[in-house]
Amino acid sequence: MRPATKTQVLKEDSFYLSIVATTRNDNHGGDLLKRTQAFINSVYVQAKKFQFPVELIIVEWNPPTDKPLLKEVLAPPPEDVPVKLRIVVVPQEIHNTYRFSDALPLYQMIAKNVGIRRAKGEFILCTNIDILFSDDSFKIFAARNFEKGKFYRANRCDIPKDVM
């Protein structure tokens, strides 16, 4: 089976893999916007390297009112990458309906569920914006050998902050 071109992917709107992550433009942990863009860029690079179409869903939960939305400040995908970036915004009005919303600005797991429900991929990978995928990981994704009804996991290796 030949990998689909970006044009085919956008027309068909179907993906083997949807990657879901959540964040908000509040600088949590420092350099959050830079880390978010680095995560997104790494998906672009890997998808292009392996010619593997990916739907990338970023759920922006309860965006701060004093900062721009992520869709306004993140770079769009380059034309030559087989990635469809979707940013889903969950507004403060929805956030405020949850218990303890005044103490917790981001409900990470609920936000990921928002992305999962909107994902169009046959398989869904939930992750965090501080994760960068290795070539070996993307090689496994691109092989398209996942089995329905199974869960997959991988160990993560933390990289010192000064690497970025």
CSV table of N, CA and C in Angstrom, one decimal:
chain,number,residue,atom,x,y,z
A,1,MET,N,0.8,-1.2,0.0
A,1,MET,CA,0.0,0.0,0.0
A,1,MET,C,0.9,1.2,0.0
A,2,ARG,N,0.7,2.1,-1.0
A,2,ARG,CA,1.4,3.4,-1.0
A,2,ARG,C,0.9,4.4,0.0
A,3,PRO,N,1.8,5.2,0.6
A,3,PRO,CA,1.3,6.2,1.5
A,3,PRO,C,0.5,7.3,0.8
A,4,ALA,N,-0.5,7.8,1.4
A,4,ALA,CA,-1.3,8.8,0.7
A,4,ALA,C,-0.5,10.2,0.7
A,5,THR,N,-0.8,10.9,-0.3
A,5,THR,CA,-0.2,12.3,-0.4
A,5,THR,C,-1.0,13.2,0.5
A,6,LYS,N,-0.4,14.4,0.8
A,6,LYS,CA,-1.1,15.3,1.6
A,6,LYS,C,-2.5,15.7,1.0
A,7,THR,N,-2.5,15.9,-0.3
A,7,THR,CA,-3.8,16.2,-1.0
A,7,THR,C,-4.8,15.1,-0.8
A,8,GLN,N,-4.4,13.9,-0.9
A,8,GLN,CA,-5.3,12.7,-0.7
A,8,GLN,C,-5.8,12.7,0.7
A,9,VAL,N,-4.9,13.0,1.7
A,9,VAL,CA,-5.3,12.9,3.1
A,9,VAL,C,-6.3,14.0,3.4
A,10,LEU,N,-6.1,15.2,2.9
A,10,LEU,CA,-7.0,16.3,3.2
A,10,LEU,C,-8.4,16.1,2.5
A,11,LYS,N,-8.3,15.5,1.3
A,11,LYS,CA,-9.6,15.2,0.6
A,11,LYS,C,-10.4,14.1,1.3
A,12,GLU,N,-9.7,13.0,1.6
A,12,GLU,CA,-10.3,11.8,2.2
A,12,GLU,C,-10.6,12.1,3.7
A,13,ASP,N,-9.8,12.9,4.4
A,13,ASP,CA,-10.1,13.2,5.8
A,13,ASP,C,-10.1,12.0,6.7
A,14,SER,N,-9.3,11.0,6.3
A,14,SER,CA,-9.2,9.8,7.1
A,14,SER,C,-7.7,9.5,7.4
A,15,PHE,N,-7.5,9.0,8.6
A,15,PHE,CA,-6.1,8.9,9.0
A,15,PHE,C,-5.9,7.5,9.7
A,16,TYR,N,-4.8,7.0,9.6
A,16,TYR,CA,-4.4,5.8,10.4
A,16,TYR,C,-4.2,6.2,11.8
A,17,LEU,N,-3.5,7.3,12.0
A,17,LEU,CA,-3.2,7.7,13.4
A,17,LEU,C,-3.6,9.2,13.6
A,18,SER,N,-4.3,9.4,14.7
A,18,SER,CA,-4.5,10.7,15.3
A,18,SER,C,-3.7,10.9,16.5
A,19,ILE,N,-3.0,12.0,16.7
A,19,ILE,CA,-2.2,12.3,17.9
A,19,ILE,C,-2.9,13.4,18.6
A,20,VAL,N,-3.2,13.2,19.9
A,20,VAL,CA,-3.9,14.1,20.7
A,20,VAL,C,-3.1,14.6,21.8
A,21,ALA,N,-3.0,15.9,22.0
A,21,ALA,CA,-2.3,16.5,23.2
A,21,ALA,C,-3.1,17.7,23.6
A,22,THR,N,-2.9,18.2,24.8
A,22,THR,CA,-3.6,19.4,25.3
A,22,THR,C,-2.6,20.4,25.9
A,23,THR,N,-3.0,21.6,25.9
A,23,THR,CA,-2.2,22.7,26.4
A,23,THR,C,-3.0,23.9,26.5
A,24,ARG,N,-2.4,25.0,27.0
A,24,ARG,CA,-3.1,26.3,26.9
A,24,ARG,C,-1.9,27.4,26.9
A,25,ASN,N,-2.2,28.5,26.5
A,25,ASN,CA,-1.2,29.6,26.3
A,25,ASN,C,-1.0,30.3,27.6
A,26,ASP,N,-0.5,29.6,28.7
A,26,ASP,CA,-0.4,30.3,30.0
A,26,ASP,C,1.0,30.2,30.6
A,27,ASN,N,2.0,29.7,29.8
A,27,ASN,CA,3.4,29.6,30.1
A,27,ASN,C,3.6,28.7,31.3
A,28,HIS,N,2.7,27.7,31.5
A,28,HIS,CA,2.9,26.7,32.6
A,28,HIS,C,4.3,26.0,32.4
A,29,GLY,N,5.1,26.0,33.4
A,29,GLY,CA,6.4,25.3,33.3
A,29,GLY,C,7.4,26.1,32.5
A,30,GLY,N,7.1,27.2,32.1
A,30,GLY,CA,8.1,28.1,31.4
A,30,GLY,C,8.2,27.7,29.9
A,31,ASP,N,8.3,28.7,29.0
A,31,ASP,CA,8.5,28.5,27.6
A,31,ASP,C,7.4,27.6,27.0
A,32,LEU,N,6.2,27.6,27.5
A,32,LEU,CA,5.2,26.7,27.0
A,32,LEU,C,4.9,26.8,25.5
A,33,LEU,N,4.8,28.0,25.0
A,33,LEU,CA,4.6,28.2,23.6
A,33,LEU,C,5.7,27.7,22.8
A,34,LYS,N,6.9,27.9,23.2
A,34,LYS,CA,8.1,27.3,22.5
A,34,LYS,C,8.1,25.8,22.6
A,35,ARG,N,7.7,25.2,23.7
A,35,ARG,CA,7.7,23.8,23.8
A,35,ARG,C,6.6,23.2,23.0
A,36,THR,N,5.4,23.9,23.0
A,36,THR,CA,4.3,23.4,22.1
A,36,THR,C,4.7,23.4,20.7
A,37,GLN,N,5.3,24.5,20.2
A,37,GLN,CA,5.7,24.6,18.8
A,37,GLN,C,6.8,23.5,18.5
A,38,ALA,N,7.7,23.3,19.4
A,38,ALA,CA,8.7,22.2,19.2
A,38,ALA,C,8.1,20.9,19.1
A,39,PHE,N,7.1,20.6,19.9
A,39,PHE,CA,6.4,19.3,19.8
A,39,PHE,C,5.7,19.2,18.4
A,40,ILE,N,5.0,20.2,18.0
A,40,ILE,CA,4.3,20.2,16.7
A,40,ILE,C,5.3,20.0,15.6
A,41,ASN,N,6.4,20.8,15.6
A,41,ASN,CA,7.4,20.7,14.6
A,41,ASN,C,8.0,19.3,14.5
A,42,SER,N,8.2,18.7,15.7
A,42,SER,CA,8.8,17.4,15.6
A,42,SER,C,7.8,16.4,14.9
A,43,VAL,N,6.5,16.5,15.1
A,43,VAL,CA,5.5,15.7,14.4
A,43,VAL,C,5.6,15.9,12.9
A,44,TYR,N,5.7,17.2,12.5
A,44,TYR,CA,5.9,17.6,11.1
A,44,TYR,C,7.1,16.9,10.5
A,45,VAL,N,8.2,17.0,11.2
A,45,VAL,CA,9.5,16.4,10.7
A,45,VAL,C,9.4,14.9,10.5
A,46,GLN,N,8.8,14.2,11.6
A,46,GLN,CA,8.7,12.7,11.5
A,46,GLN,C,7.7,12.3,10.5
A,47,ALA,N,6.6,12.9,10.4
A,47,ALA,CA,5.6,12.6,9.4
A,47,ALA,C,6.1,12.7,8.0
A,48,LYS,N,6.9,13.8,7.7
A,48,LYS,CA,7.5,14.0,6.4
A,48,LYS,C,8.6,12.9,6.2
A,49,LYS,N,9.4,12.7,7.2
A,49,LYS,CA,10.5,11.7,7.0
A,49,LYS,C,10.0,10.4,6.6
A,50,PHE,N,8.9,9.9,7.2
A,50,PHE,CA,8.4,8.6,7.0
A,50,PHE,C,7.2,8.6,6.0
A,51,GLN,N,6.9,9.8,5.4
A,51,GLN,CA,5.7,10.0,4.5
A,51,GLN,C,4.5,9.3,5.1
A,52,PHE,N,4.2,9.6,6.3
A,52,PHE,CA,3.1,9.0,7.1
A,52,PHE,C,2.1,10.1,7.5
A,53,PRO,N,0.9,10.1,6.9
A,53,PRO,CA,-0.1,11.1,7.2
A,53,PRO,C,-0.6,11.0,8.6
A,54,VAL,N,-0.7,12.1,9.3
A,54,VAL,CA,-1.1,12.2,10.7
A,54,VAL,C,-2.1,13.3,10.9
A,55,GLU,N,-3.1,13.0,11.7
A,55,GLU,CA,-3.9,14.1,12.2
A,55,GLU,C,-3.4,14.4,13.6
A,56,LEU,N,-3.1,15.7,13.8
A,56,LEU,CA,-2.5,16.2,15.0
A,56,LEU,C,-3.6,17.1,15.6
A,57,ILE,N,-4.1,16.7,16.8
A,57,ILE,CA,-5.2,17.5,17.5
A,57,ILE,C,-4.6,18.1,18.7
A,58,ILE,N,-4.6,19.4,18.8
A,58,ILE,CA,-4.2,20.1,20.0
A,58,ILE,C,-5.5,20.7,20.7
A,59,VAL,N,-5.8,20.2,21.9
A,59,VAL,CA,-6.9,20.8,22.6
A,59,VAL,C,-6.5,21.9,23.5
A,60,GLU,N,-6.9,23.1,23.2
A,60,GLU,CA,-6.6,24.2,24.1
A,60,GLU,C,-7.7,24.4,25.1
A,61,TRP,N,-7.4,24.0,26.3
A,61,TRP,CA,-8.5,24.0,27.4
A,61,TRP,C,-8.4,25.3,28.2
A,62,ASN,N,-9.6,25.9,28.3
A,62,ASN,CA,-9.8,27.1,29.1
A,62,ASN,C,-8.7,28.2,28.8
A,63,PRO,N,-8.6,28.7,27.6
A,63,PRO,CA,-7.6,29.6,27.2
A,63,PRO,C,-7.6,30.9,28.1
A,64,PRO,N,-6.5,31.4,28.5
A,64,PRO,CA,-6.5,32.6,29.3
A,64,PRO,C,-7.0,33.8,28.4
A,65,THR,N,-7.8,34.6,29.0
A,65,THR,CA,-8.4,35.8,28.3
A,65,THR,C,-7.4,36.9,27.9
A,66,ASP,N,-6.3,36.9,28.6
A,66,ASP,CA,-5.3,37.9,28.4
A,66,ASP,C,-4.2,37.5,27.4
A,67,LYS,N,-4.3,36.3,26.8
A,67,LYS,CA,-3.3,35.8,25.9
A,67,LYS,C,-4.0,35.5,24.6
A,68,PRO,N,-3.3,35.5,23.4
A,68,PRO,CA,-3.9,35.1,22.2
A,68,PRO,C,-4.1,33.5,22.2
A,69,LEU,N,-5.1,33.1,21.4
A,69,LEU,CA,-5.3,31.7,21.2
A,69,LEU,C,-4.1,31.1,20.5
A,70,LEU,N,-3.9,29.8,20.7
A,70,LEU,CA,-2.8,29.1,20.1
A,70,LEU,C,-2.9,29.1,18.6
A,71,LYS,N,-4.1,29.0,18.0
A,71,LYS,CA,-4.2,29.1,16.6
A,71,LYS,C,-3.7,30.4,16.0
A,72,GLU,N,-3.7,31.4,16.8
A,72,GLU,CA,-3.2,32.7,16.4
A,72,GLU,C,-1.7,32.9,16.5
A,73,VAL,N,-1.0,32.0,17.3
A,73,VAL,CA,0.4,32.2,17.5
A,73,VAL,C,1.3,31.0,17.0
A,74,LEU,N,0.7,29.9,16.8
A,74,LEU,CA,1.4,28.7,16.4
A,74,LEU,C,1.6,28.7,14.8
A,75,ALA,N,2.7,28.3,14.4
A,75,ALA,CA,2.9,28.3,12.9
A,75,ALA,C,2.1,27.2,12.3
A,76,PRO,N,1.5,27.4,11.1
A,76,PRO,CA,0.7,26.4,10.4
A,76,PRO,C,1.7,25.4,9.8
A,77,PRO,N,1.1,24.2,9.5
A,77,PRO,CA,2.0,23.1,8.9
A,77,PRO,C,2.6,23.6,7.6
A,78,PRO,N,3.8,23.3,7.3
A,78,PRO,CA,4.4,23.6,6.0
A,78,PRO,C,3.6,22.8,4.9
A,79,GLU,N,3.6,23.3,3.7
A,79,GLU,CA,2.8,22.6,2.7
A,79,GLU,C,3.3,21.2,2.4
A,80,ASP,N,4.5,20.9,2.6
A,80,ASP,CA,5.1,19.6,2.2
A,80,ASP,C,5.0,18.5,3.3
A,81,VAL,N,4.3,18.8,4.4
A,81,VAL,CA,4.2,17.7,5.4
A,81,VAL,C,2.8,17.1,5.4
A,82,PRO,N,2.7,15.8,5.6
A,82,PRO,CA,1.4,15.1,5.5
A,82,PRO,C,0.7,15.1,6.9
A,83,VAL,N,0.6,16.3,7.5
A,83,VAL,CA,0.0,16.5,8.8
A,83,VAL,C,-1.2,17.5,8.7
A,84,LYS,N,-2.3,17.1,9.2
A,84,LYS,CA,-3.5,18.0,9.4
A,84,LYS,C,-3.5,18.4,10.8
A,85,LEU,N,-3.2,19.7,11.1
A,85,LEU,CA,-3.3,20.2,12.4
A,85,LEU,C,-4.7,20.7,12.7
A,86,ARG,N,-5.2,20.3,13.8
A,86,ARG,CA,-6.5,20.8,14.3
A,86,ARG,C,-6.4,21.3,15.7
A,87,ILE,N,-6.8,22.5,15.9
A,87,ILE,CA,-6.8,23.1,17.3
A,87,ILE,C,-8.2,23.2,17.7
A,88,VAL,N,-8.6,22.5,18.8
A,88,VAL,CA,-9.9,22.5,19.4
A,88,VAL,C,-9.9,23.4,20.6
A,89,VAL,N,-10.7,24.4,20.7
A,89,VAL,CA,-10.7,25.3,21.9
A,89,VAL,C,-11.9,24.9,22.8
A,90,VAL,N,-11.6,24.7,24.0
A,90,VAL,CA,-12.7,24.4,25.0
A,90,VAL,C,-12.7,25.7,25.9
A,91,PRO,N,-13.8,26.5,25.7
A,91,PRO,CA,-13.8,27.8,26.4
A,91,PRO,C,-14.0,27.8,27.9
A,92,GLN,N,-13.7,28.9,28.5
A,92,GLN,CA,-13.9,29.0,29.9
A,92,GLN,C,-15.3,28.7,30.4
A,93,GLU,N,-16.3,29.0,29.6
A,93,GLU,CA,-17.7,28.7,30.0
A,93,GLU,C,-17.9,27.2,30.3
A,94,ILE,N,-17.2,26.4,29.4
A,94,ILE,CA,-17.3,24.9,29.6
A,94,ILE,C,-16.5,24.5,30.8
A,95,HIS,N,-15.3,25.0,30.9
A,95,HIS,CA,-14.4,24.7,32.0
A,95,HIS,C,-15.1,25.0,33.4
A,96,ASN,N,-15.8,26.1,33.4
A,96,ASN,CA,-16.4,26.5,34.7
A,96,ASN,C,-17.5,25.6,35.1
A,97,THR,N,-18.0,24.7,34.3
A,97,THR,CA,-19.0,23.8,34.7
A,97,THR,C,-18.5,22.6,35.5
A,98,TYR,N,-17.1,22.5,35.6
A,98,TYR,CA,-16.5,21.4,36.3
A,98,TYR,C,-16.2,21.8,37.7
A,99,ARG,N,-16.3,20.8,38.6
A,99,ARG,CA,-16.0,21.0,40.0
A,99,ARG,C,-14.5,21.4,40.2
A,100,PHE,N,-14.2,22.3,41.0
A,100,PHE,CA,-12.9,22.8,41.3
A,100,PHE,C,-12.3,23.6,40.1
A,101,SER,N,-13.1,24.1,39.2
A,101,SER,CA,-12.6,24.8,38.1
A,101,SER,C,-11.9,26.1,38.5
A,102,ASP,N,-12.2,26.6,39.6
A,102,ASP,CA,-11.5,27.8,40.1
A,102,ASP,C,-10.1,27.6,40.6
A,103,ALA,N,-9.8,26.3,41.0
A,103,ALA,CA,-8.5,26.0,41.5
A,103,ALA,C,-7.6,25.3,40.4
A,104,LEU,N,-8.2,24.7,39.4
A,104,LEU,CA,-7.5,23.9,38.4
A,104,LEU,C,-7.8,24.5,37.1
A,105,PRO,N,-6.9,25.2,36.4
A,105,PRO,CA,-7.2,25.8,35.1
A,105,PRO,C,-7.2,24.9,33.9
A,106,LEU,N,-6.6,23.7,34.1
A,106,LEU,CA,-6.5,22.7,32.9
A,106,LEU,C,-6.9,21.3,33.4
A,107,TYR,N,-8.0,20.8,32.8
A,107,TYR,CA,-8.3,19.4,33.1
A,107,TYR,C,-7.7,18.6,32.0
A,108,GLN,N,-6.5,18.1,32.2
A,108,GLN,CA,-5.7,17.5,31.1
A,108,GLN,C,-6.4,16.2,30.5
A,109,MET,N,-6.9,15.4,31.4
A,109,MET,CA,-7.5,14.1,30.9
A,109,MET,C,-8.8,14.4,30.2
A,110,ILE,N,-9.6,15.3,30.8
A,110,ILE,CA,-10.9,15.6,30.1
A,110,ILE,C,-10.6,16.2,28.8
A,111,ALA,N,-9.6,17.1,28.7
A,111,ALA,CA,-9.3,17.8,27.5
A,111,ALA,C,-8.8,16.7,26.4
A,112,LYS,N,-8.1,15.7,26.8
A,112,LYS,CA,-7.7,14.7,25.9
A,112,LYS,C,-8.9,13.9,25.4
A,113,ASN,N,-9.8,13.7,26.3
A,113,ASN,CA,-11.1,13.0,25.8
A,113,ASN,C,-11.8,13.8,24.8
A,114,VAL,N,-11.8,15.2,24.9
A,114,VAL,CA,-12.3,16.0,23.9
A,114,VAL,C,-11.7,15.8,22.5
A,115,GLY,N,-10.3,15.7,22.6
A,115,GLY,CA,-9.6,15.4,21.3
A,115,GLY,C,-9.9,14.0,20.8
A,116,ILE,N,-10.0,13.0,21.7
A,116,ILE,CA,-10.3,11.6,21.3
A,116,ILE,C,-11.6,11.6,20.6
A,117,ARG,N,-12.6,12.2,21.1
A,117,ARG,CA,-14.0,12.2,20.5
A,117,ARG,C,-14.0,12.8,19.1
A,118,ARG,N,-13.1,13.7,18.9
A,118,ARG,CA,-13.1,14.4,17.6
A,118,ARG,C,-12.1,13.8,16.6
A,119,ALA,N,-11.3,12.9,17.0
A,119,ALA,CA,-10.2,12.3,16.2
A,119,ALA,C,-10.8,11.5,15.1
A,120,LYS,N,-10.2,11.5,13.9
A,120,LYS,CA,-10.7,10.7,12.8
A,120,LYS,C,-9.8,9.6,12.4
A,121,GLY,N,-8.7,9.4,13.2
A,121,GLY,CA,-7.8,8.3,13.0
A,121,GLY,C,-8.4,7.0,13.4
A,122,GLU,N,-7.9,5.9,12.7
A,122,GLU,CA,-8.3,4.6,13.0
A,122,GLU,C,-7.7,4.2,14.4
A,123,PHE,N,-6.5,4.8,14.7
A,123,PHE,CA,-5.9,4.6,16.0
A,123,PHE,C,-5.6,6.0,16.6
A,124,ILE,N,-5.6,6.1,17.9
A,124,ILE,CA,-5.4,7.4,18.6
A,124,ILE,C,-4.3,7.3,19.6
A,125,LEU,N,-3.3,8.2,19.5
A,125,LEU,CA,-2.2,8.3,20.5
A,125,LEU,C,-2.4,9.6,21.3
A,126,CYS,N,-2.6,9.4,22.6
A,126,CYS,CA,-2.7,10.6,23.5
A,126,CYS,C,-1.3,10.8,24.1
A,127,THR,N,-0.9,12.0,24.1
A,127,THR,CA,0.5,12.3,24.7
A,127,THR,C,0.5,13.7,25.3
A,128,ASN,N,1.6,14.2,25.6
A,128,ASN,CA,1.8,15.5,26.2
A,128,ASN,C,2.7,16.3,25.2
A,129,ILE,N,2.7,17.6,25.3
A,129,ILE,CA,3.5,18.5,24.4
A,129,ILE,C,4.9,18.4,24.7
A,130,ASP,N,5.3,17.8,25.8
A,130,ASP,CA,6.8,17.7,26.2
A,130,ASP,C,7.4,16.4,25.6
A,131,ILE,N,6.7,15.7,24.8
A,131,ILE,CA,7.1,14.4,24.3
A,131,ILE,C,7.6,14.6,22.8
A,132,LEU,N,8.8,14.1,22.5
A,132,LEU,CA,9.3,14.1,21.1
A,132,LEU,C,9.4,12.6,20.7
A,133,PHE,N,8.9,12.2,19.6
A,133,PHE,CA,8.9,10.8,19.1
A,133,PHE,C,10.2,10.5,18.5
A,134,SER,N,10.8,9.4,18.7
A,134,SER,CA,12.0,8.9,18.1
A,134,SER,C,11.7,8.4,16.7
A,135,ASP,N,12.7,8.3,15.9
A,135,ASP,CA,12.5,7.7,14.5
A,135,ASP,C,12.0,6.3,14.7
A,136,ASP,N,12.4,5.5,15.6
A,136,ASP,CA,11.9,4.1,15.8
A,136,ASP,C,10.4,4.1,16.1
A,137,SER,N,9.9,5.1,16.9
A,137,SER,CA,8.5,5.2,17.2
A,137,SER,C,7.7,5.5,15.9
A,138,PHE,N,8.2,6.5,15.1
A,138,PHE,CA,7.5,6.8,13.9
A,138,PHE,C,7.6,5.7,12.8
A,139,LYS,N,8.7,4.9,12.9
A,139,LYS,CA,8.8,3.8,12.0
A,139,LYS,C,7.7,2.7,12.3
A,140,ILE,N,7.5,2.6,13.6
A,140,ILE,CA,6.4,1.6,14.0
A,140,ILE,C,5.1,2.2,13.6
A,141,PHE,N,4.8,3.4,13.8
A,141,PHE,CA,3.5,4.0,13.4
A,141,PHE,C,3.3,3.8,11.9
A,142,ALA,N,4.3,4.2,11.1
A,142,ALA,CA,4.2,4.1,9.7
A,142,ALA,C,4.0,2.7,9.1
A,143,ALA,N,4.5,1.7,9.9
A,143,ALA,CA,4.3,0.3,9.5
A,143,ALA,C,2.9,-0.1,9.5
A,144,ARG,N,2.0,0.6,10.2
A,144,ARG,CA,0.6,0.4,10.2
A,144,ARG,C,0.2,-1.1,10.6
A,145,ASN,N,0.8,-1.5,11.7
A,145,ASN,CA,0.6,-2.9,12.1
A,145,ASN,C,-0.1,-2.9,13.5
A,146,PHE,N,-0.8,-1.9,13.9
A,146,PHE,CA,-1.5,-1.9,15.1
A,146,PHE,C,-2.7,-2.9,15.0
A,147,GLU,N,-3.1,-3.4,16.1
A,147,GLU,CA,-4.3,-4.3,16.1
A,147,GLU,C,-5.4,-3.7,16.9
A,148,LYS,N,-6.6,-3.8,16.4
A,148,LYS,CA,-7.7,-3.3,17.1
A,148,LYS,C,-7.9,-4.1,18.4
A,149,GLY,N,-8.4,-3.4,19.4
A,149,GLY,CA,-8.7,-4.1,20.7
A,149,GLY,C,-7.5,-4.2,21.6
A,150,LYS,N,-6.4,-3.6,21.2
A,150,LYS,CA,-5.1,-3.7,22.0
A,150,LYS,C,-4.7,-2.3,22.3
A,151,PHE,N,-4.0,-2.2,23.5
A,151,PHE,CA,-3.5,-1.0,23.9
A,151,PHE,C,-2.0,-1.1,23.8
A,152,TYR,N,-1.3,0.0,23.4
A,152,TYR,CA,0.1,0.0,23.3
A,152,TYR,C,0.6,1.2,24.2
A,153,ARG,N,1.8,0.9,24.7
A,153,ARG,CA,2.5,1.9,25.5
A,153,ARG,C,4.0,1.9,25.2
A,154,ALA,N,4.6,3.0,25.6
A,154,ALA,CA,6.1,3.1,25.4
A,154,ALA,C,6.7,3.8,26.6
A,155,ASN,N,7.9,3.4,27.0
A,155,ASN,CA,8.6,4.1,28.0
A,155,ASN,C,9.0,5.5,27.5
A,156,ARG,N,9.1,6.4,28.4
A,156,ARG,CA,9.6,7.7,28.0
A,156,ARG,C,10.9,8.0,28.6
A,157,CYS,N,11.7,8.8,27.9
A,157,CYS,CA,13.0,9.2,28.5
A,157,CYS,C,13.0,10.7,28.6
A,158,ASP,N,13.3,11.2,29.7
A,158,ASP,CA,13.3,12.7,29.9
A,158,ASP,C,14.6,13.3,29.5
A,159,ILE,N,14.5,14.4,28.8
A,159,ILE,CA,15.7,15.1,28.3
A,159,ILE,C,15.8,16.4,29.1
A,160,PRO,N,17.1,16.7,29.5
A,160,PRO,CA,17.2,18.0,30.3
A,160,PRO,C,16.7,19.2,29.6
A,161,LYS,N,16.2,20.2,30.3
A,161,LYS,CA,15.6,21.4,29.7
A,161,LYS,C,16.6,22.1,28.9
A,162,ASP,N,17.9,22.1,29.2
A,162,ASP,CA,18.8,22.9,28.5
A,162,ASP,C,19.2,22.4,27.1
A,163,VAL,N,18.6,21.2,26.7
A,163,VAL,CA,18.8,20.7,25.4
A,163,VAL,C,18.1,21.5,24.3
A,164,MET,N,16.9,22.1,24.7
A,164,MET,CA,16.1,22.9,23.7
A,164,MET,C,16.8,24.2,23.5
